[in-house]
């Protein structure tokens, strides 16, 4: 299964840790949204989209890329994120909606807490220090194994 993972991780590289773990299991190519051409996505069977959550949604560059894609009837996709407050049903809603509108079939979603020192949180050393931790990474590994089983 040819897998592409498109991700952004700008705050503490929290989401990059998750992208790498999932990428290892799926033997995926990892790329940033600004470094991939929309038509390249057609070459893959499964596409992962992930980033930190910034102002209650995924990174704008990821959302913009999806806007720029042609229709992808039935192509398999998964969503992942790390966030200060891990509320995936809410945090993933913008990306989920856009992917569905483009015709992607969403086969899984993963999220976990990420170290967050945004704004005033920096004054108290942030929240979720140490996350993603080994347990989070193990959950991500299991998530990726499941995606493989559904192949
Ligand atoms: C500008 C900015 C805005 C953020 N907004 C949110 C938010 O709305 N909700 C949330 O739960 N976390 C928020 N966070 C925390 C990040 O989602 C969290 O630290 C995440 O793990 C960052 O991932 P990264 O290191 O891969 O960039 C924000 C962080 C930054 C820097």
Short mmCIF file of N, CA and C and ligand atoms in Angstrom, two decimals:
data_model
loop_
_atom_site.label_atom_id
_atom_site.label_comp_id
_atom_site.label_asym_id
_atom_site.label_seq_id
_atom_site.Cartn_x
_atom_site.Cartn_y
_atom_site.Cartn_z
N UNK A 1 0.85 -1.19 0.00
CA UNK A 1 0.00 0.00 0.00
C UNK A 1 0.88 1.25 0.00
N UNK A 2 0.84 1.98 -1.10
CA UNK A 2 1.66 3.19 -1.17
C UNK A 2 1.03 4.28 -0.32
N UNK A 3 1.81 4.77 0.65
CA UNK A 3 1.24 5.71 1.62
C UNK A 3 2.03 7.01 1.65
N UNK A 4 1.30 8.11 1.64
CA UNK A 4 1.88 9.44 1.74
C UNK A 4 1.36 10.09 3.01
N UNK A 5 2.26 10.72 3.76
CA UNK A 5 1.84 11.44 4.97
C UNK A 5 2.22 12.91 4.79
N UNK A 6 1.21 13.76 4.82
CA UNK A 6 1.42 15.20 4.65
C UNK A 6 1.20 15.84 6.02
N UNK A 7 2.22 16.53 6.53
CA UNK A 7 2.08 17.04 7.89
C UNK A 7 2.77 18.39 8.07
N UNK A 8 2.32 19.11 9.11
CA UNK A 8 2.96 20.35 9.55
C UNK A 8 3.16 20.24 11.06
N UNK A 9 4.35 20.65 11.51
CA UNK A 9 4.65 20.53 12.95
C UNK A 9 5.56 21.69 13.32
N UNK A 10 4.99 22.80 13.76
CA UNK A 10 5.79 24.02 13.89
C UNK A 10 6.09 24.44 15.33
N UNK A 11 5.33 23.92 16.29
CA UNK A 11 5.45 24.45 17.65
C UNK A 11 6.62 23.77 18.39
N UNK A 12 6.50 22.50 18.66
CA UNK A 12 7.58 21.76 19.33
C UNK A 12 7.92 20.46 18.62
N UNK A 13 7.54 20.33 17.36
CA UNK A 13 7.75 19.08 16.60
C UNK A 13 7.00 17.90 17.23
N UNK A 14 5.95 18.22 17.94
CA UNK A 14 5.15 17.16 18.57
C UNK A 14 4.52 16.25 17.52
N UNK A 15 3.90 16.86 16.52
CA UNK A 15 3.19 16.07 15.51
C UNK A 15 4.17 15.32 14.62
N UNK A 16 5.36 15.88 14.47
CA UNK A 16 6.38 15.19 13.66
C UNK A 16 6.72 13.84 14.28
N UNK A 17 6.74 13.77 15.61
CA UNK A 17 7.05 12.48 16.27
C UNK A 17 5.99 11.45 15.88
N UNK A 18 4.75 11.88 15.87
CA UNK A 18 3.65 10.96 15.52
C UNK A 18 3.75 10.58 14.03
N UNK A 19 4.01 11.59 13.19
CA UNK A 19 4.10 11.33 11.74
C UNK A 19 5.19 10.29 11.47
N UNK A 20 6.32 10.41 12.17
CA UNK A 20 7.44 9.49 11.92
C UNK A 20 7.11 8.06 12.35
N UNK A 21 6.46 7.94 13.50
CA UNK A 21 6.11 6.61 14.00
C UNK A 21 5.11 5.93 13.04
N UNK A 22 4.08 6.67 12.65
CA UNK A 22 3.09 6.10 11.73
C UNK A 22 3.76 5.81 10.38
N UNK A 23 4.62 6.73 9.97
CA UNK A 23 5.32 6.57 8.70
C UNK A 23 6.21 5.34 8.68
N UNK A 24 6.87 5.05 9.80
CA UNK A 24 7.73 3.86 9.89
C UNK A 24 6.92 2.59 9.69
N UNK A 25 5.78 2.53 10.37
CA UNK A 25 4.96 1.31 10.28
C UNK A 25 4.43 1.13 8.86
N UNK A 26 4.03 2.22 8.23
CA UNK A 26 3.39 2.12 6.91
C UNK A 26 4.38 2.28 5.76
N UNK A 27 5.65 2.47 6.13
CA UNK A 27 6.68 2.66 5.11
C UNK A 27 6.31 3.82 4.17
N UNK A 28 5.89 4.92 4.78
CA UNK A 28 5.30 6.03 4.03
C UNK A 28 6.34 7.08 3.65
N UNK A 29 5.99 7.84 2.63
CA UNK A 29 6.77 9.04 2.31
C UNK A 29 6.17 10.20 3.13
N UNK A 30 7.04 10.95 3.80
CA UNK A 30 6.59 12.10 4.61
C UNK A 30 6.92 13.39 3.88
N UNK A 31 5.95 14.29 3.84
CA UNK A 31 6.16 15.51 3.08
C UNK A 31 5.36 16.66 3.71
N UNK A 32 5.82 17.89 3.50
CA UNK A 32 5.08 19.07 3.97
C UNK A 32 4.09 19.50 2.88
N UNK A 33 2.99 20.13 3.24
CA UNK A 33 1.98 20.47 2.23
C UNK A 33 2.50 21.40 1.14
N UNK A 34 3.47 22.23 1.50
CA UNK A 34 3.99 23.16 0.50
C UNK A 34 5.00 22.48 -0.44
N UNK A 35 5.33 21.22 -0.18
CA UNK A 35 6.33 20.54 -1.01
C UNK A 35 5.70 19.42 -1.84
N UNK A 36 4.38 19.38 -1.89
CA UNK A 36 3.74 18.32 -2.66
C UNK A 36 2.77 18.95 -3.67
N UNK A 37 2.79 18.38 -4.86
CA UNK A 37 1.87 18.88 -5.88
C UNK A 37 0.56 18.09 -5.76
N UNK A 38 -0.57 18.76 -5.88
CA UNK A 38 -1.85 18.05 -5.73
C UNK A 38 -1.92 16.77 -6.57
N UNK A 39 -1.40 16.80 -7.79
CA UNK A 39 -1.55 15.61 -8.66
C UNK A 39 -0.69 14.43 -8.19
N UNK A 40 0.37 14.72 -7.39
CA UNK A 40 1.21 13.62 -6.88
C UNK A 40 0.42 12.68 -5.98
N UNK A 41 -0.59 13.23 -5.34
CA UNK A 41 -1.39 12.46 -4.38
C UNK A 41 -2.10 11.30 -5.06
N UNK A 42 -2.36 11.46 -6.35
CA UNK A 42 -3.04 10.41 -7.10
C UNK A 42 -2.24 9.11 -7.13
N UNK A 43 -0.91 9.22 -6.93
CA UNK A 43 -0.05 8.03 -6.99
C UNK A 43 -0.15 7.14 -5.74
N UNK A 44 -0.85 7.59 -4.72
CA UNK A 44 -0.85 6.85 -3.45
C UNK A 44 -2.21 6.21 -3.17
N UNK A 45 -2.15 5.08 -2.42
CA UNK A 45 -3.39 4.37 -2.06
C UNK A 45 -3.99 4.95 -0.79
N UNK A 46 -3.11 5.48 0.07
CA UNK A 46 -3.56 5.98 1.37
C UNK A 46 -2.81 7.28 1.66
N UNK A 47 -3.54 8.30 2.13
CA UNK A 47 -2.92 9.59 2.40
C UNK A 47 -3.26 10.03 3.83
N UNK A 48 -2.22 10.32 4.62
CA UNK A 48 -2.43 10.82 5.99
C UNK A 48 -2.25 12.33 6.01
N UNK A 49 -3.10 12.99 6.76
CA UNK A 49 -3.04 14.45 6.89
C UNK A 49 -2.95 14.77 8.38
N UNK A 50 -1.89 15.49 8.79
CA UNK A 50 -1.80 15.79 10.22
C UNK A 50 -1.04 17.05 10.52
N UNK A 51 -1.35 17.63 11.68
CA UNK A 51 -0.58 18.80 12.16
C UNK A 51 -0.92 19.00 13.63
N UNK A 52 -0.22 19.97 14.25
CA UNK A 52 -0.69 20.45 15.53
C UNK A 52 -2.01 21.16 15.30
N UNK A 53 -2.71 21.41 16.40
CA UNK A 53 -3.96 22.16 16.31
C UNK A 53 -3.66 23.61 16.70
N UNK A 54 -3.92 24.50 15.76
CA UNK A 54 -3.65 25.92 15.97
C UNK A 54 -4.98 26.66 15.84
N UNK A 55 -5.41 27.23 16.91
CA UNK A 55 -6.71 27.94 16.93
C UNK A 55 -7.84 27.02 16.46
N UNK A 56 -7.85 25.83 17.10
CA UNK A 56 -8.96 24.87 16.97
C UNK A 56 -9.11 24.25 15.59
N UNK A 57 -8.06 24.26 14.83
CA UNK A 57 -8.10 23.56 13.55
C UNK A 57 -6.68 23.16 13.14
N UNK A 58 -6.59 22.34 12.11
CA UNK A 58 -5.27 21.98 11.59
C UNK A 58 -4.61 23.20 10.97
N UNK A 59 -3.33 23.07 10.68
CA UNK A 59 -2.56 24.17 10.11
C UNK A 59 -3.18 24.63 8.79
N UNK A 60 -3.20 25.92 8.57
CA UNK A 60 -3.87 26.47 7.38
C UNK A 60 -3.31 25.90 6.08
N UNK A 61 -2.01 25.60 6.05
CA UNK A 61 -1.40 25.12 4.80
C UNK A 61 -1.95 23.74 4.41
N UNK A 62 -2.29 22.96 5.42
CA UNK A 62 -2.87 21.64 5.17
C UNK A 62 -4.30 21.80 4.63
N UNK A 63 -5.04 22.70 5.26
CA UNK A 63 -6.43 22.94 4.83
C UNK A 63 -6.44 23.52 3.41
N UNK A 64 -5.49 24.40 3.14
CA UNK A 64 -5.41 25.02 1.81
C UNK A 64 -5.09 23.97 0.74
N UNK A 65 -4.15 23.06 1.08
CA UNK A 65 -3.80 22.00 0.13
C UNK A 65 -5.04 21.19 -0.24
N UNK A 66 -5.82 20.82 0.76
CA UNK A 66 -7.03 20.03 0.48
C UNK A 66 -7.98 20.82 -0.41
N UNK A 67 -8.10 22.12 -0.14
CA UNK A 67 -8.95 22.96 -1.00
C UNK A 67 -8.49 22.89 -2.46
N UNK A 68 -7.19 22.80 -2.66
CA UNK A 68 -6.62 22.84 -4.02
C UNK A 68 -6.64 21.49 -4.73
N UNK A 69 -7.05 20.44 -4.03
CA UNK A 69 -7.03 19.10 -4.65
C UNK A 69 -8.21 18.91 -5.60
N UNK A 70 -7.98 18.09 -6.62
CA UNK A 70 -9.13 17.69 -7.43
C UNK A 70 -9.98 16.69 -6.66
N UNK A 71 -11.11 16.31 -7.19
CA UNK A 71 -11.96 15.28 -6.56
C UNK A 71 -11.22 13.96 -6.45
N UNK A 72 -11.35 13.28 -5.31
CA UNK A 72 -10.59 12.05 -5.04
C UNK A 72 -11.56 10.94 -4.70
N UNK A 73 -12.46 10.62 -5.58
CA UNK A 73 -13.54 9.69 -5.23
C UNK A 73 -13.02 8.40 -4.60
N UNK A 74 -13.32 8.23 -3.31
CA UNK A 74 -13.03 6.97 -2.62
C UNK A 74 -11.60 6.77 -2.18
N UNK A 75 -10.71 7.72 -2.42
CA UNK A 75 -9.31 7.52 -1.97
C UNK A 75 -9.27 7.51 -0.45
N UNK A 76 -8.47 6.56 0.08
CA UNK A 76 -8.42 6.40 1.54
C UNK A 76 -7.54 7.46 2.18
N UNK A 77 -8.04 8.01 3.30
CA UNK A 77 -7.28 9.03 4.02
C UNK A 77 -7.39 8.79 5.52
N UNK A 78 -6.39 9.26 6.27
CA UNK A 78 -6.53 9.31 7.73
C UNK A 78 -6.06 10.66 8.22
N UNK A 79 -6.56 11.02 9.40
CA UNK A 79 -6.30 12.33 10.00
C UNK A 79 -5.56 12.10 11.31
N UNK A 80 -4.59 12.95 11.62
CA UNK A 80 -3.99 12.88 12.95
C UNK A 80 -3.64 14.29 13.43
N UNK A 81 -3.45 14.39 14.74
CA UNK A 81 -3.11 15.69 15.32
C UNK A 81 -2.51 15.51 16.71
N UNK A 82 -1.82 16.56 17.16
CA UNK A 82 -1.50 16.71 18.57
C UNK A 82 -2.04 18.07 18.98
N UNK A 83 -2.42 18.21 20.25
CA UNK A 83 -3.05 19.46 20.68
C UNK A 83 -2.86 19.67 22.17
N UNK A 84 -2.96 20.92 22.57
CA UNK A 84 -2.94 21.24 24.00
C UNK A 84 -4.14 20.60 24.68
N UNK A 85 -5.28 20.71 24.05
CA UNK A 85 -6.49 20.07 24.54
C UNK A 85 -6.95 19.08 23.49
N UNK A 86 -6.82 17.80 23.83
CA UNK A 86 -7.05 16.75 22.86
C UNK A 86 -8.54 16.44 22.73
N UNK A 87 -9.19 17.18 21.83
CA UNK A 87 -10.63 17.00 21.61
C UNK A 87 -10.83 16.76 20.11
N UNK A 88 -10.50 15.54 19.64
CA UNK A 88 -10.42 15.32 18.19
C UNK A 88 -11.73 15.56 17.44
N UNK A 89 -12.87 15.19 18.02
CA UNK A 89 -14.13 15.39 17.27
C UNK A 89 -14.28 16.86 16.91
N UNK A 90 -13.80 17.73 17.78
CA UNK A 90 -13.90 19.17 17.54
C UNK A 90 -12.70 19.68 16.71
N UNK A 91 -11.51 19.32 17.15
CA UNK A 91 -10.30 19.84 16.49
C UNK A 91 -10.16 19.39 15.03
N UNK A 92 -10.72 18.23 14.72
CA UNK A 92 -10.55 17.66 13.37
C UNK A 92 -11.66 18.07 12.42
N UNK A 93 -12.63 18.83 12.93
CA UNK A 93 -13.86 18.97 12.13
C UNK A 93 -13.63 19.70 10.81
N UNK A 94 -12.79 20.74 10.78
CA UNK A 94 -12.59 21.50 9.53
C UNK A 94 -11.92 20.62 8.47
N UNK A 95 -10.86 19.91 8.88
CA UNK A 95 -10.15 19.05 7.93
C UNK A 95 -11.03 17.88 7.49
N UNK A 96 -11.74 17.30 8.46
CA UNK A 96 -12.61 16.15 8.15
C UNK A 96 -13.64 16.55 7.08
N UNK A 97 -14.24 17.73 7.29
CA UNK A 97 -15.29 18.20 6.38
C UNK A 97 -14.71 18.40 4.96
N UNK A 98 -13.55 19.04 4.90
CA UNK A 98 -12.95 19.31 3.59
C UNK A 98 -12.58 18.00 2.87
N UNK A 99 -12.02 17.04 3.63
CA UNK A 99 -11.63 15.78 3.00
C UNK A 99 -12.86 15.06 2.46
N UNK A 100 -13.92 15.06 3.25
CA UNK A 100 -15.15 14.38 2.79
C UNK A 100 -15.71 15.07 1.56
N UNK A 101 -15.66 16.39 1.55
CA UNK A 101 -16.17 17.13 0.38
C UNK A 101 -15.39 16.78 -0.89
N UNK A 102 -14.11 16.43 -0.70
CA UNK A 102 -13.28 16.07 -1.87
C UNK A 102 -13.46 14.61 -2.26
N UNK A 103 -14.25 13.88 -1.48
CA UNK A 103 -14.53 12.49 -1.83
C UNK A 103 -13.63 11.47 -1.17
N UNK A 104 -12.77 11.90 -0.24
CA UNK A 104 -11.93 10.94 0.47
C UNK A 104 -12.79 10.06 1.38
N UNK A 105 -12.31 8.81 1.54
CA UNK A 105 -12.92 7.91 2.51
C UNK A 105 -12.01 7.93 3.74
N UNK A 106 -12.50 8.43 4.85
CA UNK A 106 -11.64 8.55 6.05
C UNK A 106 -11.65 7.22 6.80
N UNK A 107 -10.46 6.59 6.86
CA UNK A 107 -10.39 5.24 7.41
C UNK A 107 -9.86 5.23 8.84
N UNK A 108 -9.50 6.38 9.37
CA UNK A 108 -9.06 6.41 10.77
C UNK A 108 -8.65 7.81 11.19
N UNK A 109 -8.72 8.04 12.50
CA UNK A 109 -8.27 9.33 13.05
C UNK A 109 -7.49 9.04 14.32
N UNK A 110 -6.38 9.75 14.47
CA UNK A 110 -5.55 9.58 15.67
C UNK A 110 -5.25 10.95 16.25
N UNK A 111 -5.24 11.03 17.56
CA UNK A 111 -4.83 12.29 18.19
C UNK A 111 -4.27 12.00 19.57
N UNK A 112 -3.42 12.89 20.03
CA UNK A 112 -2.94 12.79 21.41
C UNK A 112 -2.54 14.19 21.88
N UNK A 113 -2.23 14.28 23.16
CA UNK A 113 -1.81 15.56 23.70
C UNK A 113 -0.41 15.91 23.23
N UNK A 114 -0.15 17.23 23.10
CA UNK A 114 1.18 17.68 22.73
C UNK A 114 1.61 18.82 23.64
N UNK A 115 2.89 18.87 23.92
CA UNK A 115 3.43 19.96 24.75
C UNK A 115 3.03 21.30 24.15
N UNK A 116 2.47 22.16 24.99
CA UNK A 116 1.86 23.40 24.50
C UNK A 116 2.35 24.57 25.37
N UNK A 117 3.11 25.46 24.77
CA UNK A 117 3.58 26.65 25.49
C UNK A 117 3.08 27.91 24.80
N UNK A 118 1.93 27.77 24.14
CA UNK A 118 1.39 28.92 23.40
C UNK A 118 0.96 30.04 24.37
N UNK A 119 1.34 31.27 24.05
CA UNK A 119 0.88 32.44 24.79
C UNK A 119 1.25 32.41 26.26
N UNK A 120 0.28 32.66 27.13
CA UNK A 120 0.56 32.76 28.57
C UNK A 120 0.97 31.43 29.17
N UNK A 121 0.68 30.33 28.48
CA UNK A 121 1.05 29.00 29.01
C UNK A 121 2.57 28.90 29.20
N UNK A 122 3.31 29.69 28.38
CA UNK A 122 4.78 29.67 28.48
C UNK A 122 5.23 30.07 29.89
N UNK A 123 4.45 30.95 30.50
CA UNK A 123 4.82 31.46 31.84
C UNK A 123 4.81 30.37 32.90
N UNK A 124 4.01 29.34 32.67
CA UNK A 124 3.93 28.25 33.65
C UNK A 124 4.61 26.98 33.13
N UNK A 125 5.44 27.16 32.08
CA UNK A 125 6.18 26.01 31.56
C UNK A 125 5.37 25.18 30.58
N UNK A 126 4.18 25.68 30.25
CA UNK A 126 3.34 24.98 29.28
C UNK A 126 2.52 23.87 29.93
N UNK A 127 1.72 23.21 29.10
CA UNK A 127 0.96 22.04 29.56
C UNK A 127 1.38 20.84 28.71
N UNK A 128 1.14 19.67 29.27
CA UNK A 128 1.46 18.40 28.58
C UNK A 128 2.96 18.25 28.31
N UNK A 129 3.77 18.78 29.17
CA UNK A 129 5.21 18.64 28.96
C UNK A 129 5.56 17.14 28.83
N UNK A 130 6.40 16.84 27.86
CA UNK A 130 6.80 15.43 27.67
C UNK A 130 5.92 14.67 26.68
N UNK A 131 4.82 15.28 26.26
CA UNK A 131 3.93 14.63 25.28
C UNK A 131 4.21 15.14 23.87
N UNK A 132 4.13 14.28 22.87
CA UNK A 132 3.81 12.86 22.94
C UNK A 132 4.90 12.08 23.70
N UNK A 133 4.45 11.21 24.60
CA UNK A 133 5.40 10.38 25.34
C UNK A 133 5.41 8.96 24.73
N UNK A 134 6.14 8.08 25.36
CA UNK A 134 6.29 6.73 24.79
C UNK A 134 4.94 6.03 24.64
N UNK A 135 4.04 6.28 25.61
CA UNK A 135 2.71 5.66 25.55
C UNK A 135 1.92 6.20 24.34
N UNK A 136 2.02 7.51 24.11
CA UNK A 136 1.34 8.11 22.95
C UNK A 136 1.88 7.51 21.65
N UNK A 137 3.21 7.36 21.61
CA UNK A 137 3.84 6.84 20.39
C UNK A 137 3.44 5.39 20.16
N UNK A 138 3.29 4.65 21.25
CA UNK A 138 2.86 3.25 21.13
C UNK A 138 1.43 3.19 20.59
N UNK A 139 0.57 4.09 21.07
CA UNK A 139 -0.81 4.16 20.56
C UNK A 139 -0.79 4.48 19.07
N UNK A 140 0.10 5.40 18.67
CA UNK A 140 0.20 5.78 17.25
C UNK A 140 0.65 4.57 16.42
N UNK A 141 1.58 3.81 16.97
CA UNK A 141 2.07 2.61 16.27
C UNK A 141 0.93 1.61 16.06
N UNK A 142 0.14 1.42 17.12
CA UNK A 142 -0.99 0.47 17.02
C UNK A 142 -2.03 0.97 16.02
N UNK A 143 -2.24 2.29 16.02
CA UNK A 143 -3.17 2.89 15.05
C UNK A 143 -2.72 2.56 13.62
N UNK A 144 -1.42 2.73 13.39
CA UNK A 144 -0.88 2.49 12.05
C UNK A 144 -0.98 1.00 11.68
N UNK A 145 -0.72 0.12 12.65
CA UNK A 145 -0.84 -1.33 12.39
C UNK A 145 -2.26 -1.67 11.96
N UNK A 146 -3.22 -1.05 12.61
CA UNK A 146 -4.64 -1.27 12.27
C UNK A 146 -4.93 -0.83 10.84
N UNK A 147 -4.35 0.31 10.45
CA UNK A 147 -4.56 0.78 9.07
C UNK A 147 -4.03 -0.24 8.08
N UNK A 148 -2.93 -0.87 8.45
CA UNK A 148 -2.31 -1.88 7.59
C UNK A 148 -3.22 -3.10 7.44
N UNK A 149 -3.83 -3.48 8.57
CA UNK A 149 -4.73 -4.65 8.57
C UNK A 149 -5.92 -4.44 7.63
N UNK A 150 -6.40 -3.17 7.57
CA UNK A 150 -7.59 -2.86 6.75
C UNK A 150 -7.30 -2.77 5.27
N UNK A 151 -6.06 -3.00 4.94
CA UNK A 151 -5.60 -2.80 3.55
C UNK A 151 -6.49 -3.50 2.53
C1 LIG B 1 -0.33 29.51 17.72
C2 LIG B 1 -0.80 28.28 18.46
C3 LIG B 1 -2.16 28.06 18.60
C4 LIG B 1 -2.62 26.92 19.28
N1 LIG B 1 -3.98 26.71 19.39
C5 LIG B 1 -4.42 25.58 20.03
C6 LIG B 1 -5.81 25.33 20.09
O1 LIG B 1 -6.66 26.07 19.59
N2 LIG B 1 -6.23 24.20 20.77
C7 LIG B 1 -5.34 23.33 21.34
O2 LIG B 1 -5.76 22.34 21.93
N3 LIG B 1 -4.00 23.55 21.27
C8 LIG B 1 -3.54 24.65 20.62
N4 LIG B 1 -2.18 24.87 20.51
C9 LIG B 1 -1.24 23.86 21.05
C10 LIG B 1 -0.76 22.91 19.96
O3 LIG B 1 -1.83 22.31 19.29
C11 LIG B 1 0.11 21.79 20.56
O4 LIG B 1 1.18 22.33 21.26
C12 LIG B 1 0.59 20.86 19.44
O5 LIG B 1 1.10 19.68 20.01
C13 LIG B 1 1.65 21.53 18.58
O6 LIG B 1 2.10 20.62 17.63
P1 LIG B 1 3.48 20.81 16.85
O7 LIG B 1 4.60 20.82 17.86
O8 LIG B 1 3.51 19.63 15.95
O9 LIG B 1 3.36 22.11 16.11
C14 LIG B 1 -1.68 26.00 19.85
C15 LIG B 1 -0.31 26.26 19.72
C16 LIG B 1 0.14 27.38 19.03
C17 LIG B 1 1.62 27.61 18.88
#
